[in-house]
XYZ file of C-alpha atoms in Angstrom:
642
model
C -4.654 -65.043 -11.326
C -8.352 -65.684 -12.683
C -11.250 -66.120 -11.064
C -14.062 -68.121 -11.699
C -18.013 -67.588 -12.171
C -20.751 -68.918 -10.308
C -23.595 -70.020 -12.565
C -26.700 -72.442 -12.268
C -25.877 -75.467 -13.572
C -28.299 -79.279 -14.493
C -26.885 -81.960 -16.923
C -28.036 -85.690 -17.641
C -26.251 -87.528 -14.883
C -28.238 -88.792 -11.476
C -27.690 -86.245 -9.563
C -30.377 -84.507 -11.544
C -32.191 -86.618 -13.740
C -34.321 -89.651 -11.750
C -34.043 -91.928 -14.577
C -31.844 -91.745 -17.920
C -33.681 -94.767 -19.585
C -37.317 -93.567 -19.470
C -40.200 -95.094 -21.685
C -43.089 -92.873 -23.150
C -45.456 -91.588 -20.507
C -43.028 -92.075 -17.512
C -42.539 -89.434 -15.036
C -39.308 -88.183 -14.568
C -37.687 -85.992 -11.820
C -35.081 -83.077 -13.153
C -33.200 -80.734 -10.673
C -30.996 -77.490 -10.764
C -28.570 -76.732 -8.411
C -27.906 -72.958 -7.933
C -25.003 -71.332 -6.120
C -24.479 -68.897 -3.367
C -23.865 -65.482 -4.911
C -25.776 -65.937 -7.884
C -29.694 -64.711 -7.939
C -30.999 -64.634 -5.835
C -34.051 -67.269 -7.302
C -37.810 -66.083 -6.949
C -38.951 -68.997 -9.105
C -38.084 -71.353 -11.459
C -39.612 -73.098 -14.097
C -39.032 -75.731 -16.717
C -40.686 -75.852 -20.152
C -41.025 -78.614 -22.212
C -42.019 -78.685 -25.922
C -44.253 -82.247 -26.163
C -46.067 -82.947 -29.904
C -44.177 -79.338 -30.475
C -46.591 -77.416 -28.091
C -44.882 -75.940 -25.059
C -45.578 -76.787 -21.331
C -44.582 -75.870 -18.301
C -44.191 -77.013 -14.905
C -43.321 -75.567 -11.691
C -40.151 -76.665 -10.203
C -40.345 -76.769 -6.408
C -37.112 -75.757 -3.989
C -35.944 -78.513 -2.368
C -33.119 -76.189 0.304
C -29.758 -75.902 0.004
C -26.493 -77.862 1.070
C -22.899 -76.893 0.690
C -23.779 -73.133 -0.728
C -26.119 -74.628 -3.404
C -29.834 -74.372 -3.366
C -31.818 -77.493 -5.451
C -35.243 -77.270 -7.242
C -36.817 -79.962 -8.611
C -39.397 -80.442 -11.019
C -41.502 -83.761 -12.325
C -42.077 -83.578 -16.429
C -43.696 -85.988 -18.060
C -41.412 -87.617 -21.048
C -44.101 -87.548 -24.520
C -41.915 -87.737 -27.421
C -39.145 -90.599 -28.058
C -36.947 -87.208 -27.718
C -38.484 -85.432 -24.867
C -36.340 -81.444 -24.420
C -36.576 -79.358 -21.622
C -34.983 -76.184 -20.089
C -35.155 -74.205 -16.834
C -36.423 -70.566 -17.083
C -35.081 -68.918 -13.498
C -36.922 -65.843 -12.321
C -34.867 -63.741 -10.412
C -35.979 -61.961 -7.274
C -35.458 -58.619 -9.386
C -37.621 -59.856 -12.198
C -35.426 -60.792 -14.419
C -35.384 -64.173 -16.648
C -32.886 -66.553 -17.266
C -32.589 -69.603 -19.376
C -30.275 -72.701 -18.898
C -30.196 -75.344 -22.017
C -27.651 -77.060 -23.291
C -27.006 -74.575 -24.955
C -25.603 -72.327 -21.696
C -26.927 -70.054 -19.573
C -28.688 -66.796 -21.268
C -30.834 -63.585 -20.561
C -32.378 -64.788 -23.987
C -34.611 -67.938 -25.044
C -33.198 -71.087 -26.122
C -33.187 -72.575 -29.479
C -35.165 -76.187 -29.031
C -32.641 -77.941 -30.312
C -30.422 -77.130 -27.676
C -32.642 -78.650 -24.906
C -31.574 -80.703 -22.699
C -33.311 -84.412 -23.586
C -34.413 -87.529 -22.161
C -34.332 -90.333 -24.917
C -37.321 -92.500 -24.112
C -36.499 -96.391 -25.724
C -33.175 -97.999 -26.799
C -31.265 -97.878 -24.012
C -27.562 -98.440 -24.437
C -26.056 -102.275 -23.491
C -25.456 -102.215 -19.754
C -22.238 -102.869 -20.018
C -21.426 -99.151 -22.433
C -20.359 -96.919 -19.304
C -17.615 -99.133 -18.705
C -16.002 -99.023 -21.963
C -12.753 -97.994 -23.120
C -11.893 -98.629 -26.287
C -8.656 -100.472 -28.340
C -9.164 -99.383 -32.252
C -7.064 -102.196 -34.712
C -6.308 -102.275 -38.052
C -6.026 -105.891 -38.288
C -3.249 -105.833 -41.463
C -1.210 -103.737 -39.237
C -1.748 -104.597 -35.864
C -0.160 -108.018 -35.479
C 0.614 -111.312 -37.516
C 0.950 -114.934 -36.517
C 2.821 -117.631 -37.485
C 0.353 -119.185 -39.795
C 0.190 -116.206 -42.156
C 3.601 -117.030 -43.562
C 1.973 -120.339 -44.944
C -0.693 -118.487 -46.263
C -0.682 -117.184 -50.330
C -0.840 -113.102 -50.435
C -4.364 -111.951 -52.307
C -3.842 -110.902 -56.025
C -4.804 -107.462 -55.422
C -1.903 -106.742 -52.926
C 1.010 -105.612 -52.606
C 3.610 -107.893 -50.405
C 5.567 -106.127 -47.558
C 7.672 -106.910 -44.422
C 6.185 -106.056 -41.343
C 9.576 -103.841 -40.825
C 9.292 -102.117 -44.164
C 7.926 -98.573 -44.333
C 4.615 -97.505 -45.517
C 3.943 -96.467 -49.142
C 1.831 -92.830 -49.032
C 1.292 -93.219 -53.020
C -1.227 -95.237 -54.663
C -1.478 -98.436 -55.456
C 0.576 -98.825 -52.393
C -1.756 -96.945 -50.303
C -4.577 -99.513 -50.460
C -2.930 -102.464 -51.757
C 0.320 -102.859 -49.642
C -0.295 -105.759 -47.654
C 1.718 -106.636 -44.299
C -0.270 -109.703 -43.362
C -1.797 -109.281 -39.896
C -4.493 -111.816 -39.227
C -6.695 -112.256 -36.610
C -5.200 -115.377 -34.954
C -1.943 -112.636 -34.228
C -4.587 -110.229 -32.840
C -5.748 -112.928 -30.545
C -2.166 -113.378 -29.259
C -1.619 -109.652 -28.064
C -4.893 -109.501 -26.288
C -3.013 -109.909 -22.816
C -1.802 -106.537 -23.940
C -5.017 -104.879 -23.728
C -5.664 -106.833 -20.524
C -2.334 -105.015 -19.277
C -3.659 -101.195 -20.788
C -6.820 -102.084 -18.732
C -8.686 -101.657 -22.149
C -11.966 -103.742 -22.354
C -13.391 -103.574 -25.644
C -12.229 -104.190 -28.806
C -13.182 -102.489 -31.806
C -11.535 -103.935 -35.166
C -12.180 -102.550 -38.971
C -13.740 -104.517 -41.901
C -12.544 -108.428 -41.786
C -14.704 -109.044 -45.074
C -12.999 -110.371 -48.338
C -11.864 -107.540 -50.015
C -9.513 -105.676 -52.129
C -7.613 -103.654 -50.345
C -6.060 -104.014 -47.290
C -8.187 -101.211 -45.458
C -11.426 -104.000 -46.238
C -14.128 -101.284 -46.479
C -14.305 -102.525 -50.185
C -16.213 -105.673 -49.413
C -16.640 -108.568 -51.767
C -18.964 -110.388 -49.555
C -20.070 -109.622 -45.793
C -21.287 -113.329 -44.618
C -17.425 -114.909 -44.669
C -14.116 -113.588 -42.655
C -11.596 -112.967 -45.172
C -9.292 -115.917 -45.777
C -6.131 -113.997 -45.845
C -7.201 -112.825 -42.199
C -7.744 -116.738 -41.280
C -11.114 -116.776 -42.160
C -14.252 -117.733 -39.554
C -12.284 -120.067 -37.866
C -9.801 -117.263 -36.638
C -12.502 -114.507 -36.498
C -14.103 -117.152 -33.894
C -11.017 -118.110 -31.690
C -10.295 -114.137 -31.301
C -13.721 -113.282 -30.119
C -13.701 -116.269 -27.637
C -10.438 -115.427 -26.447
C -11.239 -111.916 -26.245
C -14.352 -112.292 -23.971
C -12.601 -115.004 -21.952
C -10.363 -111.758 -20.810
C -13.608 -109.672 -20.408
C -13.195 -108.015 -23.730
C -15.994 -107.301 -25.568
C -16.045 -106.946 -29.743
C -17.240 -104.282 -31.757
C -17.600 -105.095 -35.834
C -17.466 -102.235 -38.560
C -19.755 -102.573 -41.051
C -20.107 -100.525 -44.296
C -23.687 -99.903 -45.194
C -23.318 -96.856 -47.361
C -21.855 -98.918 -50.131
C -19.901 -102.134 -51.171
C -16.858 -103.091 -53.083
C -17.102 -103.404 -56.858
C -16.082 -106.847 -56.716
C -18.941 -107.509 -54.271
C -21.350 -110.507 -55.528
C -24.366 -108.700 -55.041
C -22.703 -105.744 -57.464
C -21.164 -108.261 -60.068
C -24.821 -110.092 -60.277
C -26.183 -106.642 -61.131
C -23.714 -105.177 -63.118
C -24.341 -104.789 -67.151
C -27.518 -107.120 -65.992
C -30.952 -104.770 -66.002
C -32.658 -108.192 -65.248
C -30.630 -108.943 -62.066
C -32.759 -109.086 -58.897
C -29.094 -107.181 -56.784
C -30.032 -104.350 -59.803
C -31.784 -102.304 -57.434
C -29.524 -102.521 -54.396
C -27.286 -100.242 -56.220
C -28.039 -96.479 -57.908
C -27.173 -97.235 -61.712
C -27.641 -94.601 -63.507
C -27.852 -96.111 -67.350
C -30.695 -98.716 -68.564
C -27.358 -101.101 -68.843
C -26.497 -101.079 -65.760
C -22.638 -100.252 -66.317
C -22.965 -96.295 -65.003
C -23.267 -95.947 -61.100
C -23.600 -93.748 -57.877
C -20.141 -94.297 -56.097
C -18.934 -92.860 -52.528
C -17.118 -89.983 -53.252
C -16.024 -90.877 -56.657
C -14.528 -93.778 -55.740
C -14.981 -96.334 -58.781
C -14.722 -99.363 -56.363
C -17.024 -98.248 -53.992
C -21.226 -98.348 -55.519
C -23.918 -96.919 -53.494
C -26.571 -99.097 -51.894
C -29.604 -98.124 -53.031
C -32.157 -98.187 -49.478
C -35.162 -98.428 -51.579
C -34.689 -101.951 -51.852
C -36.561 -103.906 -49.827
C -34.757 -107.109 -50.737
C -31.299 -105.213 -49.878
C -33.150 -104.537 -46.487
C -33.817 -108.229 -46.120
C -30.181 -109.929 -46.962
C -28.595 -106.941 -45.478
C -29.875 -105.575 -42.262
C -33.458 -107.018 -41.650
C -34.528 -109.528 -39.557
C -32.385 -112.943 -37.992
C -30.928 -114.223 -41.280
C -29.527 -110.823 -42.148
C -25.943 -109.843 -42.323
C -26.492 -108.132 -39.016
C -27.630 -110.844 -37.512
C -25.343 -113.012 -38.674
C -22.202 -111.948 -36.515
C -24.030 -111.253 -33.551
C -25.646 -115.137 -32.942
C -23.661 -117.835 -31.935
C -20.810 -118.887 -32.092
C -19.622 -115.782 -32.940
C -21.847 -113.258 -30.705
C -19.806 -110.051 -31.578
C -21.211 -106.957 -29.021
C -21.868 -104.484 -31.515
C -21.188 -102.640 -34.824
C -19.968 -99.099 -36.046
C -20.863 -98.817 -39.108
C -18.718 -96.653 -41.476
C -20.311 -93.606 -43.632
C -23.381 -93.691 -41.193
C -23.855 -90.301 -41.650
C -24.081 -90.932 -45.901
C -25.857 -94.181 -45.885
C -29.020 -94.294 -47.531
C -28.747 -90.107 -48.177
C -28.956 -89.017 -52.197
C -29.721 -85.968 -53.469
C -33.844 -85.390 -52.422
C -33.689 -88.789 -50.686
C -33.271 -89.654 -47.121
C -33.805 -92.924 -45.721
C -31.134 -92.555 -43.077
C -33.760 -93.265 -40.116
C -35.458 -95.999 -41.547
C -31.587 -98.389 -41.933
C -30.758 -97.336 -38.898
C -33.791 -98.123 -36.816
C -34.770 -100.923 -38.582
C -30.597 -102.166 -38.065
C -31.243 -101.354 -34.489
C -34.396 -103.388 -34.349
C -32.681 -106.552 -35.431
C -29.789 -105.896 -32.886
C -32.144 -105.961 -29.925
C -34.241 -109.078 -31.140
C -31.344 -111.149 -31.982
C -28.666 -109.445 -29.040
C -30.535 -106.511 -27.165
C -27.392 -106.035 -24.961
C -25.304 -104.840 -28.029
C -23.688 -101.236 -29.124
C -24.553 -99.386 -32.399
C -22.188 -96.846 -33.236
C -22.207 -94.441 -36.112
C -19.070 -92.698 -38.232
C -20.343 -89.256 -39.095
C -17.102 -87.245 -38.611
C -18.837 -83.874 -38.591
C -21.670 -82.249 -36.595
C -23.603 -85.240 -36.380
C -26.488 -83.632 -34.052
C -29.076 -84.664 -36.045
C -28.833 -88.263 -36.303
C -27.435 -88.457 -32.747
C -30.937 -88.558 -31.295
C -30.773 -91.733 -29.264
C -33.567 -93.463 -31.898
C -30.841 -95.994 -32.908
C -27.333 -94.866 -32.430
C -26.318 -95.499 -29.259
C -23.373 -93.103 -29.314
C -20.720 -91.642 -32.812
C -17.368 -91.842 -34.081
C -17.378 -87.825 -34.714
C -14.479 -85.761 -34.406
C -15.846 -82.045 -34.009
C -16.570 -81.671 -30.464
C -13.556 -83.459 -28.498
C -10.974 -84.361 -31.387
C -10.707 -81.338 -33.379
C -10.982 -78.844 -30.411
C -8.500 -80.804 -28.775
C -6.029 -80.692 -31.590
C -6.434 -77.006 -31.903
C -5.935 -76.398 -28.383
C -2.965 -78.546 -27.633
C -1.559 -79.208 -31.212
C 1.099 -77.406 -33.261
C 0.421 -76.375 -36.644
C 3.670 -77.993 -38.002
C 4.560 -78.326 -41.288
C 5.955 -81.781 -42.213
C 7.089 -82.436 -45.729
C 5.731 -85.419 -47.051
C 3.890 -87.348 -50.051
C 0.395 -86.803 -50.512
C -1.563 -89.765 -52.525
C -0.756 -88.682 -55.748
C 2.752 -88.748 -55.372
C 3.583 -84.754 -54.791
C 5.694 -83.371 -52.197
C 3.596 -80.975 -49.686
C 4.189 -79.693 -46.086
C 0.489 -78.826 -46.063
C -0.547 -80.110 -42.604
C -3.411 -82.463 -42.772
C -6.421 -81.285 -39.866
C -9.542 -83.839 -40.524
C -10.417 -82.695 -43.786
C -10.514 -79.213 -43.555
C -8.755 -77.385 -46.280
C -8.580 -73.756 -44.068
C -6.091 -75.789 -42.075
C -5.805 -76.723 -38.318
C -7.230 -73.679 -35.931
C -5.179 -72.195 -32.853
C -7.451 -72.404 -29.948
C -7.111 -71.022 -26.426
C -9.028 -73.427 -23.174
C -11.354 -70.805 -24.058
C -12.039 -71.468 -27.781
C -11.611 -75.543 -26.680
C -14.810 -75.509 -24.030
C -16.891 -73.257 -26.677
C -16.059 -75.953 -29.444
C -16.910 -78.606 -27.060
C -20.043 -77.208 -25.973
C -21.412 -76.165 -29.168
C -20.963 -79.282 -30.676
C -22.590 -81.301 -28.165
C -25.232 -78.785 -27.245
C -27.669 -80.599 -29.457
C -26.977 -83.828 -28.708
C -28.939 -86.159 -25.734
C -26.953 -86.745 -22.569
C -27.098 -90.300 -22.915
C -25.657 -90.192 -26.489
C -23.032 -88.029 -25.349
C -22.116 -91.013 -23.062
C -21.728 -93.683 -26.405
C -20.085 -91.171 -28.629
C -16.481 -91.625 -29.074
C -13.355 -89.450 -27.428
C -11.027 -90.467 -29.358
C -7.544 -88.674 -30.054
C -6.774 -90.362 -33.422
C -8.034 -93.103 -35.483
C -7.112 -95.161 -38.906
C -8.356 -92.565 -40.728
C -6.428 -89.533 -39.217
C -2.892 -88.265 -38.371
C -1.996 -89.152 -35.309
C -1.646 -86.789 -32.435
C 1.417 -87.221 -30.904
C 3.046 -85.875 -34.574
C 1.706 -82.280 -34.217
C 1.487 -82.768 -29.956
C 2.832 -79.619 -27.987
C 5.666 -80.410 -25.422
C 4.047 -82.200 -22.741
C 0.499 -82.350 -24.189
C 0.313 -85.862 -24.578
C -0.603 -86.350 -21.346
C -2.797 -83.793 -20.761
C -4.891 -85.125 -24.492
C -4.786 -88.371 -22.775
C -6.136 -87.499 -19.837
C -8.547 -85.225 -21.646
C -10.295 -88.480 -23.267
C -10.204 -90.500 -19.949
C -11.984 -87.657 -18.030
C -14.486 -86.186 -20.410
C -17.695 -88.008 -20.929
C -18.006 -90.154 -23.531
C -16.432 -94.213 -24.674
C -12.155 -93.372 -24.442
C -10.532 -94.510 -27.473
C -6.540 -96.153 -27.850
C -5.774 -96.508 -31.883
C -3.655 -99.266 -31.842
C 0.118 -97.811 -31.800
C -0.699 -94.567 -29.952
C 0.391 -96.227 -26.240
C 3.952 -96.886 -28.117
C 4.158 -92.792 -29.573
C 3.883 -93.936 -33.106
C 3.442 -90.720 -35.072
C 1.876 -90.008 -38.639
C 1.146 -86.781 -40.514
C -2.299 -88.707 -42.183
C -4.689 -90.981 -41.906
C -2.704 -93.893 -44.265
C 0.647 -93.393 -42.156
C -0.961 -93.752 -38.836
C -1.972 -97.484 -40.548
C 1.872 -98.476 -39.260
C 2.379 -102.152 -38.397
C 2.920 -102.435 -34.390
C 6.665 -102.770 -33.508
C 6.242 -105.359 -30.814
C 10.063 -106.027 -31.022
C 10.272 -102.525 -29.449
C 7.983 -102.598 -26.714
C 10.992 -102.671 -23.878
C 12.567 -99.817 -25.030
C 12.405 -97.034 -22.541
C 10.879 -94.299 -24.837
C 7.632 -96.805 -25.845
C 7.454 -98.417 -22.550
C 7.068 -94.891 -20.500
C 4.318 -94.150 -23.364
C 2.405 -97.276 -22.753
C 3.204 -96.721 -18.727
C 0.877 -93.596 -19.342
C -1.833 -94.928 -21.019
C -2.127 -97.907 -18.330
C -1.824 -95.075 -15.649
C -4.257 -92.824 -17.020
C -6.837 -95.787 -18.485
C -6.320 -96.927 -14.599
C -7.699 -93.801 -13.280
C -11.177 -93.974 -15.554
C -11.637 -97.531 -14.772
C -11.047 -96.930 -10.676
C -14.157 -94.029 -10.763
C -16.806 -95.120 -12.118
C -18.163 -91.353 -11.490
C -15.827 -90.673 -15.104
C -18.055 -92.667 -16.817
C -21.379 -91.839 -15.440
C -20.834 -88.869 -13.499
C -21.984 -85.012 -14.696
C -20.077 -82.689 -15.991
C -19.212 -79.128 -14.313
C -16.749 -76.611 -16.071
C -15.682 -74.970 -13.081
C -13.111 -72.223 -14.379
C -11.627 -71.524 -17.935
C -9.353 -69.248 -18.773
C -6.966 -68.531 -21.887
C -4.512 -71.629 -20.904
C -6.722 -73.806 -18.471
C -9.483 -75.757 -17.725
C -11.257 -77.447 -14.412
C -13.821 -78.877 -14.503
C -15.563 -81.560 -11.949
C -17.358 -85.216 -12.738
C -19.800 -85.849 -9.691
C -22.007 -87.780 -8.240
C -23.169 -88.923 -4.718
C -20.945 -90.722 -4.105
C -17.720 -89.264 -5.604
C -16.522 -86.011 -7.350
C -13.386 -85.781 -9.659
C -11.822 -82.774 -9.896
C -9.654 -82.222 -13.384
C -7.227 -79.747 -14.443
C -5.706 -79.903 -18.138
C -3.433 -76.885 -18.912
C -1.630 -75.556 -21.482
C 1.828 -73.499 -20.477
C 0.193 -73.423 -16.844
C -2.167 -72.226 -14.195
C -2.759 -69.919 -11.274
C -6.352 -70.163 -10.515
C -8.852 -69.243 -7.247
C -11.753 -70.893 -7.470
C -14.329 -69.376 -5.007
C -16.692 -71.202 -2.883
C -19.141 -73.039 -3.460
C -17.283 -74.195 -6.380
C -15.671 -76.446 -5.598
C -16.587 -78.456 -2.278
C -14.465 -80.686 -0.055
C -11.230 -79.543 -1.239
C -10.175 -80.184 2.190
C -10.357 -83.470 1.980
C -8.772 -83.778 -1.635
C -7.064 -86.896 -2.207
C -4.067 -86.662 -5.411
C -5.014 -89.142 -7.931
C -2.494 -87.865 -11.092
C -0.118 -85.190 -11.825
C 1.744 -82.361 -9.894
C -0.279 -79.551 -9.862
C -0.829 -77.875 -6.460
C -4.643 -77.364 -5.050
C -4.832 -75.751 -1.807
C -8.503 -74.999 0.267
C -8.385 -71.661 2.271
C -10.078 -71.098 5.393
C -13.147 -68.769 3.597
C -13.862 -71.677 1.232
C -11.972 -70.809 -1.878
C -9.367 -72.819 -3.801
C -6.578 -72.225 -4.971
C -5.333 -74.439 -8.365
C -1.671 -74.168 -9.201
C 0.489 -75.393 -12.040
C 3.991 -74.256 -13.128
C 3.360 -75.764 -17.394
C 1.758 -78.097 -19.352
C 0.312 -80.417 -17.029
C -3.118 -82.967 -16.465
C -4.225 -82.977 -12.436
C -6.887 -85.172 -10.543
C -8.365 -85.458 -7.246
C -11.144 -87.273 -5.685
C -13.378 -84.901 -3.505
C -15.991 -86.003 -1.406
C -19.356 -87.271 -3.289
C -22.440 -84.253 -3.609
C -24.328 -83.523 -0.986
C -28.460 -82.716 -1.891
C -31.639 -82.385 0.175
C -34.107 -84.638 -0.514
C -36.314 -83.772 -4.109
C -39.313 -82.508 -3.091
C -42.802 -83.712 -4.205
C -43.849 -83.959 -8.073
C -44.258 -80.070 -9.309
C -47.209 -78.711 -10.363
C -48.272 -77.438 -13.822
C -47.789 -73.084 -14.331
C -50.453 -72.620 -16.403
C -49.121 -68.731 -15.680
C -45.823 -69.497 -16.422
C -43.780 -66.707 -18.496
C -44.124 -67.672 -22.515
């Protein structure tokens, strides 16, 4: 049986931050709640680093309710990024600093503050998201594309026929979902409880994955063109489903008709959206070596102008009527407009941002950057990222199996090598332990409010899927995992009917819709509706903080909370046996079941005991946080400890 540790604990949420969408110059109010048993606290103290100059303020005690004392301090927010962290004297003299970053007898690194993002608040409508990912060749096909020609490029296949690993196949088989078949599976997502769409490239292309763009002001023909990119939006937010574009601004498609105008033509105005690297223009910066795939080249201010700049730009084009799509992620964000000793990464994406909120303020702007994107994840312009490190990977590692599945890479070779994300070392085995640390240090650096728009997603098109290398029963502990933790929650199309894939092309399967009675698929898509149910019935999932109460080598429980709720979670690997000591956890009297069979039981003294015989995801509701009132604005500690 382990026990848990009582530790200070502040995060972005509104039970301790007074406002999460502050401008420059605004006061805000931050608190820290402190438990029984730990301390006690003589003072504490929260720094701030404004124009890169510390300052301090004195944080005033507030009391204490329910075995937690609350101190509250007023900082005024300077910088668009504005860090703080507390520094708790203890009555025997010793310091203490809580960041991000943890709690530590040692200072913080900056970077690891927590941060208020002053400007670019996210759409209202972000904390309410969860997410359907398509891949609109494979995720449904209507009548009318059997009339239609297939493109030169491709590749012809039934929608029954299995997918081809080896190039050309890879990119040029072609199944022929279109967009007016998307349109008539929406009451699907209506049934998952999804509400937001998110669909890859529909530009003329050619390939079927589209990220190889030939144009980006037309819907591509073979999809049904504008006409059918129109009727699926409309019938999309007739259901309350909002949709989010993908746009590629790292580079285009070879056959694109800016890159045709400028190739082998120095005299071409499009010769300077792309890196050439001879005076005939026929040698070229690519993505990744990737022939088809030239480099914008940022520097161009006409590129800015057609592209991403102002109400006639491709930007602006899909979010004004008719079509009024709610947002982009753009692909390679973390590449685009990044070359050797150039970086004009913050200038595309704020000035892509800019034209977002003066042609559709009340849009999302998400990012790719599938590593540690904590740099660019600032809150400046993206409102959130598609980035696998913190969540994904540490999920996979946790409650994944290393398994080794023979199958054929690209090139046509037979290997069992298990594909994790990339990484050539292979796929980790983590502990609950290993899984919080990975989770925590990857979002250590990155704003509370941008942890909210960044994407927990299990799988997507360009991954394995995670029900292939899924531990018995971990399915629905991942799931629940991604409905819990903060963050948008993410479905890739074919995940609610347990397709499986050992890569990123296989997971592209066409949708068998002919099989979505059978028992198997429909108890798979039962659980996503159940578990998507339980995020969308607490809104305290979405906006609520985040407390890891106890973690231990198989186990984790941790609590979203707010006034007027708290959720209680338990994910566990091979089971639990946990006492969680009070003040803790507070309420558990009055728990209520909301999912799973795990056992929680409130003794007389306070304590709680969590129980689970295997593999199993748990949730209660708990009553809401009790806090005494903040107390007045702090004062500044010019004496403060440096």
């Amino acid at each position: 049986m382990h026990v848990a540790a009582r530790r200070p604990h502040h995060d972005g949420s509104p039970l301790y931050v007074s406002h999460a969408d502050p401008r420059l110059g605004d006061d805000v109010a931050v608190r820290l709640r402190v438990p029984d048993g730990y301390g006690p606290v003589a003072r504490v103290l929260v720094r701030s680093n404004p124009d890169h100059e510390p300052a301090w303020v004195e944080a005033v005690r507030d009391g204490a309710a329910d075995g937690w004392e609350w101190w509250t301090a007023t900082i005024r927010v300077a910088n668009p990024r504005h860090g703080y962290r507390f520094h708790l004297v203890l009555a025997d003299g010793r310091v203490e600093v809580l960041s991000q970053g943890g709690l530590s007898d040692v200072d913080a690194l900056d970077a690891q503050d927590f941060a208020l993002v002053a400007g670019n608040p996210p759409p209202s409508w972000m904390d309410d998201t969860v997410l359907y990912q398509i891949f609109p060749d494979r995720f449904a096909r209507s009548e009318g594309a059997d009339a239609r020609a297939t493109p030169q490029w491709a590749i012809p296949a039934r929608w029954d026929e299995p997918l081809d690993p080896v190039h050309p196949g890879r990119g040029h088989q072609f199944y022929g979902g279109d967009l007016d078949g998307a349109a008539a599976r929406l009451d699907h997502l209506v049934d998952l409880g999804v509400t937001a769409l998110y669909h890859t490239p529909v530009f003329p292309a050619e390939s079927n994955h589209r990220y190889d763009a030939s144009r980006f002001d037309a819907v591509d023909p073979f999809l049904g063109g504008d006409a059918a990119y129109l009727r699926l939006i409309e019938a999309a937010h007739a259901r309350g489903i909002r949709v989010i574009g993908d746009l590629t601004t790292n580079h285009s498609g070879a056959a694109h008709e800016w890159f045709r105008a400028a190739f082998g033509d120095p005299d071409a105005p499009e010769g300077e959206f792309y890196y050439f690297l001879d005076d005939a223009h026929t040698r070229y910066e690519t993505w990744l070596d990737a022939a088809t795939l030239p480099k914008f080249d940022w520097n161009s201010a006409e590129l800015r102008r057609r592209f991403i700049e102002g109400v006639d730009s491709v930007v602006a084009r899909w979010l004004r009527p008719p079509f009024s799509i709610d947002g982009w992620r753009i692909d390679v964000a973390n590449m685009t407009g990044r070359l050797g000793d150039e970086d004009l990464n913050t200038e595309v994406r704020r000035t892509l941002r800019r034209t977002m909120i003066e042609v559709s303020p009340d849009t999302l702007l998400l990012a790719e950057s599938t590593n540690d994107a904590a740099t660019d994840l600032q809150g400046d312009a993206w409102h959130g990222g598609m980035t696998y490190p913190a969540f994904t990977r540490g999920v996979w590692a946790w409650l994944g199996d290393p398994l080794r599945i023979p199958h054929l890479g690209a090139d046509g070779e037979l290997t069992d090598d298990m594909w994790f994300f990339g990484l050539p070392t292979g796929m980790p085995r983590y502990d609950a332990h290993r899984f919080v640390a990975q989770y925590e240090r990857f979002s250590s650096q990155i704003p509370w409010r941008v942890q909210r728009g960044t994407m927990s997603a299990l799988d997507t098109h360009d991954t394995a899927r995670f029900a292939t290398y899924a531990a018995p029963g971990a399915v629905p502990v991942a799931v629940g995992l991604s409905m819990t933790l903060p963050g948008i929650p993410v479905v890739y199309a074919g995940d609610e009917f347990g397709l499986e894939a050992v890569d990123g092309e296989m997971s592209r399967t066409p949708l068998p819709w002919d099989r979505i009675d059978e028992p198997d698929i429909a108890a798979r898509i039962a659980l996503y509706h159940d578990l998507i149910g339980l995020r969308r019935a607490h809104p305290v999932l979405a906006t609520g903080g985040l407390r890891w109460i106890h973690v231990d080598e198989g186990a984790v429980v941790f609590a979203r909370e707010s006034a007027d709720e708290t959720v209680l979670v338990l994910a566990t690997r091979g089971g639990v046996d946990a006492v969680l000591p009070a003040p803790l956890v507070v309420g558990a009297e009055h728990a209520r079941a909301l999912y799973g069979d795990a056992e929680l039981t409130a003794a007389a003294d306070g304590s709680v005991r969590i129980a689970a015989a295997g593999t199993a995801f748990a949730a209660w509701s708990l009553p809401g946080v009790t806090a005494p009132a903040p107390s007045a604005p702090g004062v500044h500690a010019p004496d403060a400890p440096a």
